[in-house]
XYZ file of C-alpha atoms in Angstrom:
571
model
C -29.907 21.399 -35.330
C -30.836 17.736 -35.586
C -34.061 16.666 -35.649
C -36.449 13.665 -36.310
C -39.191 14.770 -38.410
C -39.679 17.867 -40.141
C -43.140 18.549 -41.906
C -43.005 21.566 -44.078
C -45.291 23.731 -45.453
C -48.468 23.074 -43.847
C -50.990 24.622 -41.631
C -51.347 24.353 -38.483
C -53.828 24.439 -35.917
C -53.202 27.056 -32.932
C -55.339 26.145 -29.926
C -54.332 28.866 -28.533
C -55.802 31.100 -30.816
C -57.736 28.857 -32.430
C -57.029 29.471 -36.111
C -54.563 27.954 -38.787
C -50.827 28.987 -39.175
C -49.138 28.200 -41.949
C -45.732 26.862 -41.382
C -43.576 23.817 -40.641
C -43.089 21.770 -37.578
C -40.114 19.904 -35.930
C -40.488 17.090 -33.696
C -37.967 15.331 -31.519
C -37.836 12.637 -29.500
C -41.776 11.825 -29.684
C -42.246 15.779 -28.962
C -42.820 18.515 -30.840
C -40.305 20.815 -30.797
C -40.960 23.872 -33.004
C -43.678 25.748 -34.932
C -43.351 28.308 -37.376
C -41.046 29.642 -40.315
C -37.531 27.684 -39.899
C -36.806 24.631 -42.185
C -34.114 22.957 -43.555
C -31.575 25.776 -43.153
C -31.994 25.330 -39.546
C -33.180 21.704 -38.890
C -31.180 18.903 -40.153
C -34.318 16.088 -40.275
C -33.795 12.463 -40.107
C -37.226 12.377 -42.255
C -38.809 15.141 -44.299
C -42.248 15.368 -45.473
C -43.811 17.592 -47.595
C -47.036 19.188 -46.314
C -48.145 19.921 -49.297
C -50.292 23.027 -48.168
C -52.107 20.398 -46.126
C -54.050 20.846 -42.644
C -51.878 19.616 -39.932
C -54.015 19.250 -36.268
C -53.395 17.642 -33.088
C -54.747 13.847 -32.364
C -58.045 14.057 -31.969
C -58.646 13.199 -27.866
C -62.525 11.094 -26.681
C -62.670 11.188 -22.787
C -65.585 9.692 -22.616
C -66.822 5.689 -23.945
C -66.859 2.451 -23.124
C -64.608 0.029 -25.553
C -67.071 -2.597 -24.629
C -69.876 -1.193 -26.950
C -68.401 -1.773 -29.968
C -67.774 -5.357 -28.837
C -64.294 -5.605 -29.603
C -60.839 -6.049 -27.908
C -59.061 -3.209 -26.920
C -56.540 -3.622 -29.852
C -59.280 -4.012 -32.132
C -60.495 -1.004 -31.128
C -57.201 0.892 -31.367
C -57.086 -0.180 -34.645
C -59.904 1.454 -35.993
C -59.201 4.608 -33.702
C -55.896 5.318 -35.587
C -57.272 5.512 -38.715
C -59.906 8.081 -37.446
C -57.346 10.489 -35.979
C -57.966 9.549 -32.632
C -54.460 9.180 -30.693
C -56.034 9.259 -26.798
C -58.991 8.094 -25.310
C -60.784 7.563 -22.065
C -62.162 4.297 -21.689
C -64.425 3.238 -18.728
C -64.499 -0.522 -18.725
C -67.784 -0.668 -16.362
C -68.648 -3.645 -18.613
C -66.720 -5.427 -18.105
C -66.063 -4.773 -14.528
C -70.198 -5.873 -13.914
C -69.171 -9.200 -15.465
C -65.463 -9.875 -13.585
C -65.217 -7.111 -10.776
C -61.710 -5.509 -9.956
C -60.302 -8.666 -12.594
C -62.119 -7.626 -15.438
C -60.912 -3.665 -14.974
C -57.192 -4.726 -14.748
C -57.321 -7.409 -17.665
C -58.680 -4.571 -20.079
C -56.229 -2.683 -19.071
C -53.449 -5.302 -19.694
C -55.160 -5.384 -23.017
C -54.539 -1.683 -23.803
C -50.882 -1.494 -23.063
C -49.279 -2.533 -26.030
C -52.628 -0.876 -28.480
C -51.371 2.114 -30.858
C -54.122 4.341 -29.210
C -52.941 5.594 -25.868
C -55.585 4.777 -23.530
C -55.799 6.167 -20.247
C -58.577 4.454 -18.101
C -61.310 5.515 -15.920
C -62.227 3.522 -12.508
C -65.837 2.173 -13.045
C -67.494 4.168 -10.315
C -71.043 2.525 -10.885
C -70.340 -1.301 -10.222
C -73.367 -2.334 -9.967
C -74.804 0.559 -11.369
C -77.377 0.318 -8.442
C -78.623 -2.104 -5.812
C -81.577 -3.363 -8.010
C -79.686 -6.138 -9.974
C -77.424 -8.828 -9.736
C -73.992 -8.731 -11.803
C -70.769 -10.686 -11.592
C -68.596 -8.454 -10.156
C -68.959 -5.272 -8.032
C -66.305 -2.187 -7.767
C -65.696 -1.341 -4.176
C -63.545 1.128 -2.475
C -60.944 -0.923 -2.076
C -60.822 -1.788 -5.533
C -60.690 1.915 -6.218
C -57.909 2.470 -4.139
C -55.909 -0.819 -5.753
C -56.202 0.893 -9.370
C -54.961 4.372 -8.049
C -52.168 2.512 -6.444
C -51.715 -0.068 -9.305
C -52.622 1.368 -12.949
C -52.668 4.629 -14.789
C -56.271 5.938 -13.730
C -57.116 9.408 -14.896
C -60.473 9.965 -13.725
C -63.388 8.144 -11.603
C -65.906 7.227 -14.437
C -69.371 8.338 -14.700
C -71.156 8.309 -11.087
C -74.940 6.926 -12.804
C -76.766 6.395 -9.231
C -77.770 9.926 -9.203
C -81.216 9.009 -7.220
C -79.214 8.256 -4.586
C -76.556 10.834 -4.107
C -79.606 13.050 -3.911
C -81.880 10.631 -1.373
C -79.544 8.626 0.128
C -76.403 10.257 1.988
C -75.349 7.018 3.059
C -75.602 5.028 -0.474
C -72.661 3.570 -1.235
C -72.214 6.464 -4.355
C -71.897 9.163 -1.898
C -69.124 6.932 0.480
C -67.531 6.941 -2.608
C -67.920 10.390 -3.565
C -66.460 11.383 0.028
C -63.359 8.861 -0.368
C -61.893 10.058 -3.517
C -62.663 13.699 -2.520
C -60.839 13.390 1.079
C -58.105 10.859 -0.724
C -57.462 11.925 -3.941
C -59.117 15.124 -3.985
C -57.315 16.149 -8.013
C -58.967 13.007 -9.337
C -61.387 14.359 -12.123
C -64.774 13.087 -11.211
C -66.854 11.996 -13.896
C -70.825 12.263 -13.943
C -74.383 10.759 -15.723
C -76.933 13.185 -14.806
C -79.531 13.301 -17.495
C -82.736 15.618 -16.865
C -81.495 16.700 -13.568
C -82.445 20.472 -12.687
C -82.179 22.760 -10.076
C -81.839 22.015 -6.326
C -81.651 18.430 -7.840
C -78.816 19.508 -9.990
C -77.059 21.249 -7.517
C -76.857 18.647 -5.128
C -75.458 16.565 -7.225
C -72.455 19.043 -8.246
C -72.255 19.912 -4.381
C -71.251 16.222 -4.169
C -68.046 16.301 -6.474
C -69.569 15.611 -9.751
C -69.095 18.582 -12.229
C -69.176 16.796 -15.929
C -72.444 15.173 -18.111
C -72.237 13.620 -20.767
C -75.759 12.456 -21.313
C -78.969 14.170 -23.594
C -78.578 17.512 -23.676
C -81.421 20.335 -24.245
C -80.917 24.236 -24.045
C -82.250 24.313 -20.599
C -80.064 21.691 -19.335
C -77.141 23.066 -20.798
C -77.342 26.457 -19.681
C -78.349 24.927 -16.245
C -75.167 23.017 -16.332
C -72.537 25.303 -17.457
C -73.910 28.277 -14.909
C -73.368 25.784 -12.185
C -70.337 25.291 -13.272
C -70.301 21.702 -14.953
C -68.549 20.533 -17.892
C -70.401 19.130 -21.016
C -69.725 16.499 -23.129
C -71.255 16.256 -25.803
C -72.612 12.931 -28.032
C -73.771 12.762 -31.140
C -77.835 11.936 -29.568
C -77.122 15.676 -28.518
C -76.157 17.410 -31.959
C -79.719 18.645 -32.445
C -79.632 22.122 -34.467
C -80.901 24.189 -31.349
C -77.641 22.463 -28.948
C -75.443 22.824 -32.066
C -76.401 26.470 -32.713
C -76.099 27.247 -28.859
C -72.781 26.409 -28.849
C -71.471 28.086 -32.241
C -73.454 31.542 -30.959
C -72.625 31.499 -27.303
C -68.899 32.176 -25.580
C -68.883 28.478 -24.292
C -65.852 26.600 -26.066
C -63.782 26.010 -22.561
C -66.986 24.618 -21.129
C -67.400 21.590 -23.416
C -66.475 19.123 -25.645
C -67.169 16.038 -28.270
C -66.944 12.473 -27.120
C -68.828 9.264 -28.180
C -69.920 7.455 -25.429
C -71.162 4.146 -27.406
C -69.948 3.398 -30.677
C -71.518 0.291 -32.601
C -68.910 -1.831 -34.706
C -70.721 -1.346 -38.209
C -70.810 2.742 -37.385
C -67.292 2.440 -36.525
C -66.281 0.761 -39.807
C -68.605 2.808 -41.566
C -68.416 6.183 -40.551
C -65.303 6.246 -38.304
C -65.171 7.873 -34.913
C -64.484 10.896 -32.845
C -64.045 12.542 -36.586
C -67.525 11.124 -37.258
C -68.642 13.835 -34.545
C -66.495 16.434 -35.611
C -67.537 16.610 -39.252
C -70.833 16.363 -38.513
C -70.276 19.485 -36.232
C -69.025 21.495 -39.055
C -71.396 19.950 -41.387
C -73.745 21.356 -38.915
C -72.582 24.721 -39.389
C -70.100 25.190 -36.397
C -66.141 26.518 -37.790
C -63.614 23.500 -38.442
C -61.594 25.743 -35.964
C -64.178 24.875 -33.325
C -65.418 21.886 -33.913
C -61.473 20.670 -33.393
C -61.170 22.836 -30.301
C -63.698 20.514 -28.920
C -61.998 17.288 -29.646
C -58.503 17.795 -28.806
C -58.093 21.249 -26.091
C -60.547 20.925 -24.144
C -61.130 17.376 -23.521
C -57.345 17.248 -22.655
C -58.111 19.915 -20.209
C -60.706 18.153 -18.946
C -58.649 14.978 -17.812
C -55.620 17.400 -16.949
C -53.116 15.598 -19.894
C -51.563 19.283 -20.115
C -48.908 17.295 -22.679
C -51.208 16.822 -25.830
C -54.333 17.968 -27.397
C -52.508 20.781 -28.994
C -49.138 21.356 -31.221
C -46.983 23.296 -29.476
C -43.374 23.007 -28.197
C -42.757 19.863 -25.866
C -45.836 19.006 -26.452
C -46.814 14.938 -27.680
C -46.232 14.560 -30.782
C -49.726 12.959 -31.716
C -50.752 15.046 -34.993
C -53.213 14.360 -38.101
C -52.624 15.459 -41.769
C -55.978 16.010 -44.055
C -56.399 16.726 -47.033
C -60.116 18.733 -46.958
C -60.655 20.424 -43.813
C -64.391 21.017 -44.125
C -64.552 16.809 -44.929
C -62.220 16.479 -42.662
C -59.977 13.925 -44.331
C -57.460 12.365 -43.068
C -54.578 11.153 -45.312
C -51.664 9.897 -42.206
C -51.621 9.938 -38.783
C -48.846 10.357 -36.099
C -48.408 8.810 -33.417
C -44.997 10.181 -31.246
C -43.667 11.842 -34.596
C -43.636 8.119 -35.728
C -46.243 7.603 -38.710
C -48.779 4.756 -37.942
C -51.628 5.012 -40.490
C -51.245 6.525 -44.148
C -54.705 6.226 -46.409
C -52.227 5.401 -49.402
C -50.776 2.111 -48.037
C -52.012 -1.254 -46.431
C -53.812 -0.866 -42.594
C -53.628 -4.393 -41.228
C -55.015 -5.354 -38.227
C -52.745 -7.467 -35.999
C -53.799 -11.211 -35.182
C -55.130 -11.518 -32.309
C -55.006 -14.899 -30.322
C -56.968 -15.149 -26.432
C -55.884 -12.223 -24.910
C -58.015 -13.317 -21.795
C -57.622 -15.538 -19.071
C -59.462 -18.746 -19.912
C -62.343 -18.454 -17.438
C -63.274 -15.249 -19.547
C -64.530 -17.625 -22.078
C -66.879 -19.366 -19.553
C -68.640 -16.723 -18.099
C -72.299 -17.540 -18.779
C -73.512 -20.406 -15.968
C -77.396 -20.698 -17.023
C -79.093 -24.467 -18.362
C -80.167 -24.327 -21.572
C -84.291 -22.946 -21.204
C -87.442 -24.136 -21.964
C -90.766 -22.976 -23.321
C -91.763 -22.959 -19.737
C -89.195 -20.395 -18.678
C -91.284 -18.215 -20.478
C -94.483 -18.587 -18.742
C -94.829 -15.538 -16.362
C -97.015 -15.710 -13.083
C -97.395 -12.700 -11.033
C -96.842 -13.278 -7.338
C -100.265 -13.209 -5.209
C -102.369 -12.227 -8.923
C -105.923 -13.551 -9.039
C -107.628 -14.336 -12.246
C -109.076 -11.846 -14.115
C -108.591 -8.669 -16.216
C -105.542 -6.548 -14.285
C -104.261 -3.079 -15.018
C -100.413 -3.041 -16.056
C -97.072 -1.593 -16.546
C -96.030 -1.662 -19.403
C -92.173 -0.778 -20.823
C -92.875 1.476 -23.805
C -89.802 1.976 -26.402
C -90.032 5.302 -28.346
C -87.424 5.802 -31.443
C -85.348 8.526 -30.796
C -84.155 7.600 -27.288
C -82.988 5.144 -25.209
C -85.499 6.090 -22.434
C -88.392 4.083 -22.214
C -92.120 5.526 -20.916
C -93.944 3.475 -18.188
C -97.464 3.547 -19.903
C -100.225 1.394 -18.146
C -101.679 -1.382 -20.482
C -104.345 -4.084 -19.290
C -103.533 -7.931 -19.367
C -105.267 -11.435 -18.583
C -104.556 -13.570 -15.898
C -105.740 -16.964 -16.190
C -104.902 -19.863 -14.086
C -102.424 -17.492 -11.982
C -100.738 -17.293 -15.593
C -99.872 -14.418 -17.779
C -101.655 -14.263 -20.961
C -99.259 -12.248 -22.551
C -99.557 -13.911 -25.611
C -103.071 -12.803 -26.194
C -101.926 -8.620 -25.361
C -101.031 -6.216 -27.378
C -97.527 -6.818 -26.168
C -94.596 -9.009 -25.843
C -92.901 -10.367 -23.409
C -89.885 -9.007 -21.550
C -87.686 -11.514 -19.480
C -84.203 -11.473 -17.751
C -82.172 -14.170 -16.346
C -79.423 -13.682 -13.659
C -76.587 -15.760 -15.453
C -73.125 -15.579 -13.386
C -74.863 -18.660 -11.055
C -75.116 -16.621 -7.759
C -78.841 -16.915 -7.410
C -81.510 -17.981 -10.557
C -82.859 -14.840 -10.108
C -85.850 -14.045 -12.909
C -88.216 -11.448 -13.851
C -90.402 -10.591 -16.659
C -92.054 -7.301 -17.362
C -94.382 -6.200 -20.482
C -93.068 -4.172 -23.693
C -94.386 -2.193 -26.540
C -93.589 0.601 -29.069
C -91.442 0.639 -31.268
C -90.023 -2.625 -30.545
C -90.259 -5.857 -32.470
C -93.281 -6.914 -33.734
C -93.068 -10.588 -34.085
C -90.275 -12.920 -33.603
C -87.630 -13.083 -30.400
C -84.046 -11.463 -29.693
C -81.651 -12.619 -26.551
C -78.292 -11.220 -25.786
C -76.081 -11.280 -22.785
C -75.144 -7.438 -23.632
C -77.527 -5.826 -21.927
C -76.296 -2.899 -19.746
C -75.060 -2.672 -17.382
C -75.398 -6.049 -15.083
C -75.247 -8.113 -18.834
C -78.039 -10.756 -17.436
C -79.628 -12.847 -19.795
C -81.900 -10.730 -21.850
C -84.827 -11.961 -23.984
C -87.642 -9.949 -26.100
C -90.468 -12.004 -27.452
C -93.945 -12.640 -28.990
C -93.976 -16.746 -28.863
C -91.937 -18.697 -25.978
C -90.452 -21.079 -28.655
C -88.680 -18.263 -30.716
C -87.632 -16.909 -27.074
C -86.327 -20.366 -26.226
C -84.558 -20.657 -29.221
C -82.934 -17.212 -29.419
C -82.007 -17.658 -25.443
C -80.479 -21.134 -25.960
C -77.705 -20.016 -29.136
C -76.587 -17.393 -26.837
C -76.170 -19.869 -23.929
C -74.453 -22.297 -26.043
C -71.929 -19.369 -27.675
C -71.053 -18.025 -23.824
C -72.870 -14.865 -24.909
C -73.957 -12.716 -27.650
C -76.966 -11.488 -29.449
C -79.269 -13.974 -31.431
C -82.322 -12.905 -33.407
C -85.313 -15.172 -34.325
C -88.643 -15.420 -36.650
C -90.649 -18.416 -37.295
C -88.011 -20.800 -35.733
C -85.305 -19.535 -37.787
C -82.171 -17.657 -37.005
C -81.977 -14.406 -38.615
C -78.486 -13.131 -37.097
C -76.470 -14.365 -34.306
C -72.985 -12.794 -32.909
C -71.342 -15.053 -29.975
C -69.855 -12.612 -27.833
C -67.542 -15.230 -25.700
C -65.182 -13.102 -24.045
C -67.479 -12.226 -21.055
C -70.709 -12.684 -22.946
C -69.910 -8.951 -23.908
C -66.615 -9.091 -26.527
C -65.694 -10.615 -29.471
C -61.987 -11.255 -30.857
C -63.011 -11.133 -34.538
C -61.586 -8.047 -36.877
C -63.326 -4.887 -36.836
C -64.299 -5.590 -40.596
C -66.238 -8.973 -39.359
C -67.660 -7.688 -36.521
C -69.271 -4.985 -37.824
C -70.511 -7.196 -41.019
C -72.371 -9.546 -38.109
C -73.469 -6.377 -36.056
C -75.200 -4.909 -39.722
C -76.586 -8.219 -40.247
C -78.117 -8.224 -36.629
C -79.440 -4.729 -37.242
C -81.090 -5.737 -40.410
C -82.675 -8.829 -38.708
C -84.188 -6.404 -35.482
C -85.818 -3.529 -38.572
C -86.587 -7.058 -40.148
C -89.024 -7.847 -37.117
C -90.355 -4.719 -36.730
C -87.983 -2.719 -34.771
C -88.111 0.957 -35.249
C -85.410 2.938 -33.615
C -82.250 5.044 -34.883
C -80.208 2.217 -32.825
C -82.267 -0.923 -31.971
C -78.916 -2.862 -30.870
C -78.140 -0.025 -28.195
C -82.029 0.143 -27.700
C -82.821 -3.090 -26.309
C -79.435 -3.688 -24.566
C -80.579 -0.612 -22.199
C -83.835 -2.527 -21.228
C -82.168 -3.706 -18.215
C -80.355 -0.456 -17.441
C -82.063 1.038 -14.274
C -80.333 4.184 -13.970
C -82.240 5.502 -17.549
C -85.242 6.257 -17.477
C -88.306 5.573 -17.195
C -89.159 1.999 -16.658
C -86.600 -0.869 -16.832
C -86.470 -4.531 -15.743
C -83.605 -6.466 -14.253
C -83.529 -9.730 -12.865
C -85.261 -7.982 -9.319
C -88.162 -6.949 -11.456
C -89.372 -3.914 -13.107
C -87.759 -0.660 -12.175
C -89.102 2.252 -11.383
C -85.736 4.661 -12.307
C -87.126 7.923 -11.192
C -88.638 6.564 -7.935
C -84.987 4.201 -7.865
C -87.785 1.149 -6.419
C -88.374 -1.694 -7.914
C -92.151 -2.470 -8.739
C -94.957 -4.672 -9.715
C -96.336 -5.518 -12.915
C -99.792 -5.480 -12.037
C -100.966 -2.032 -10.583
C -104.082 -2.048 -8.509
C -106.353 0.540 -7.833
């Protein structure tokens, strides 16, 4: 019988039962077609390869991130997913889509269709993630409806307003909720429901959304799976007690590994998906497992019934490694077609302006001023005030409202003279010149500024400072590179990486990009910053859908109350 590919001699991984096989494995016409003893006295192979006692399993399969946090192109990203095992992921451009709308979904899309990587694409639910900020585009219904009628949507990505599915019926989350249910009631309905319990929880899974993917603890696990939710699980999750819950408990169907936000220098560094697996095993939890949960059940999941798993008609996406327990990866398969052997040369293709030119142009703010740093509280009198005060803790992207005192002199914050520094956004698409400036402390820098356009999810001007020239400085490279991250000490720049495509992407190789992001790392810890991630730690200052306290350009946000509020608190 003629075939494409035979691999001989290896073993395989049985979802089904989840264990090892040893065998060999036939593949035709991008599919696999057998699995077990038969070789070449049955198959006549137009390629043979010797397994070599090797571990063969399927691609590994991420449901849930966002391209956009690693900064990169689409086929950049591919790139560096192939050579982690990763054949399929889930991308949810809501990035993007804050800076270009309906546009900005579509053209990353465009972007994917030619990658290695098959990437199936979730519709950005959360556009703008709530009402409390100002971003360039906005996801309506409409624009739902367009994708499921235009593109290859698999899912409706993360609903993040949770305050007001549970407050507000009428919020435009729950109109959307009740669309895709009555309209498309198979779409998979993704969710971002972190601390929720109880009624709270409930409600929330009564609306349609049954998956989260954010900080997990024992409680909110077990509160999740007996409702009935599926877990996804990041790598701020893989504590020993979560870890050890899910090796001793009977809960493999009920979740699985993704990644969520992947920095470029991690990415180079440490790889991907397989990152997460190895740790899990690493960990303690079986290689048999630990794959389970990033290939079966995340296909499941998203309802791709033709991958995730090697079995007859099934896509032929597998990985060969060398040490299972390591897991190391020697070639990948994409189709039954080899794209990515550790042995030989893995070149990233050139990449010219894969955007439309108006992608490039995206930040409309003058260049600012010492001045635009001078904060006056609306209706404040002079004096000593009590204050909010945005406190970052290492260890989390939540930040603690904590209450702080301040100086106001000549209607003027003397923010210069706290404890503190300052903590300023710009609107920067042009609609309105909104501003606002807030107070921050912790484990944030100590001295110097950092700006950056990345800052999630409405990607506003950002700027972190203890002196308004440094901020002035550090605000006006970005400006001038359409967008990036710039860090600054003493009038100096430390680091800068333009981000022009949207303010939020660069078309540089993985390689470069993730030397600049290091180097911007370096020059954050260099200024004081103290934080497992301080790139992903500042950029989720103006995210007000994480708690505790946030600012965007309507002001500080309250995330629990979902209000926005003032700096000064009387009485």
């Amino acid at each position: 019988m003629r075939v494409d590919l035979l691999i001989e001699k290896v073993h395989v991984y049985n979802s089904y039962f989840k264990r090892f096989v040893q065998g060999n494995v036939a593949v035709l016409n991008g599919s696999f077609l057998y699995i077990g003893g038969r070789g070449t006295e049955t198959f006549e192979a137009g390629e043979i390869v010797d397994g070599q006692g090797r571990y063969m399993i399927p691609g590994l399969v991420d449901i849930h991130l966002h391209i956009e946090s690693t900064m990169v192109t689409p086929e950049t990203f591919s790139y560096g997913l192939i050579r982690s095992g990763v054949t399929t992921i889930v991308p949810e451009p809501h990035e993007m889509a804050n800076v270009f709308g309906l546009s900005g979904v579509k053209q990353m899309i465009e972007a994917s269709r030619d990658c290695v990587a098959d990437m199936f694409y979730a519709i950005p639910s959360s556009v703008p993630a709530t009402s409390m900020e100002s971003t360039g585009g906005t996801i309506e219904i409409e624009d739902m409806d367009e994708l499921l009628r235009t593109e290859d949507i698999i899912c409706l990505g993360e609903i993040m307003n949770y305050v007001d599915v549970i407050a507000d019926p009428d919020c435009k989350t729950n109109r959307i909720l009740a669309h895709i249910r009555k309209h498309y009631p198979k779409l998979v309905i993704e969710g971002h429901v972190p601390k929720l319990l109880d009624l709270d929880l409930h409600r929330v899974i009564y609306a349609g959304v049954d998956s989260d993917h954010t900080h997990q603890t024992i409680e909110g696990m077990e509160a999740r799976i007996g409702a009935g939710m599926f877990i996804e699980i990041q790598e701020k999750s893989m504590t020993d007690d979560v870890i050890n819950y899910l090796i001793q408990n009977d809960v493999s169907e009920h979740f699985c590994f993704v990644t969520d936000d992947v920095m470029a220098d991690s990415f180079q560094r440490r790889g991907h998906l397989d990152h997460i697996v190895r740790k899990a095993i690493r960990m303690g939890m079986s290689p048999e497992k630990a794959i389970y949960a990033a290939t079966f059940t995340p296909a499941r999941r998203m309802r791709m019934h033709d991958r995730g798993t090697i079995a007859p008609g099934k896509t032929g996406d597998f990985v060969l490694l060398s040490d299972l327990q390591e897991l190391t990866i020697d070639q990948v398969y994409k189709q039954g077609r080899k794209v990515y052997d550790v042995r030989e040369a893995y070149v990233p293709k050139e990449q010219g302006h894969a955007f439309p030119a108006h992608y490039y142009h995206s930040v409309q703010l003058p260049l600012l001023t010492e001045a635009d740093f001078v904060a006056r509280p609306e209706g404040a009198v002079d004096g000593r005030h009590a204050c909010r005060v945005m406190q970052v803790k290492d260890g989390s992207t939540f930040t603690e409202d904590v209450r702080g005192e301040i100086e106001i002199r000549n209607g003027e914050l003397c923010w210069q003279e706290s404890p503190y520094a300052l903590i300023a956004t710009f609107e920067r698409y042009g609609k309105n010149g909104n501003r606002a400036y807030g107070l921050i402390g912790g484990d944030t820098i100590q001295r110097g500024a950092v700006a950056t356009t990345y800052s999630h999810d409405n990607h506003n001007l950002l700027v972190v400072g203890h002196n308004p020239a440094d901020m002035a400085l550090a605000a006006n490279e970005v400006i001038r590179s359409q967008g990036g991250f710039c860090v600054v000490e003493a009038g100096q720049v430390l680091a800068h990486l333009p981000l022009p495509v949207g303010g939020i992407l660069t078309e540089a190789p993985l390689d470069e990009t993730a030397k600049e992001v290091e180097k911007l790392r370096r020059a954050m810890e260099s200024l004081g910053y103290k934080h497992y991630n301080p790139i992903m730690s500042i950029s989720t200052h103006s995210l007000p859908v994480s708690p505790a306290l946030k600012i965007t350009d309507l002001g500080l946000i309250d995330v629990n109350a979902g209000k926005v509020v003032p700096l000064l608190v009387e009485g």
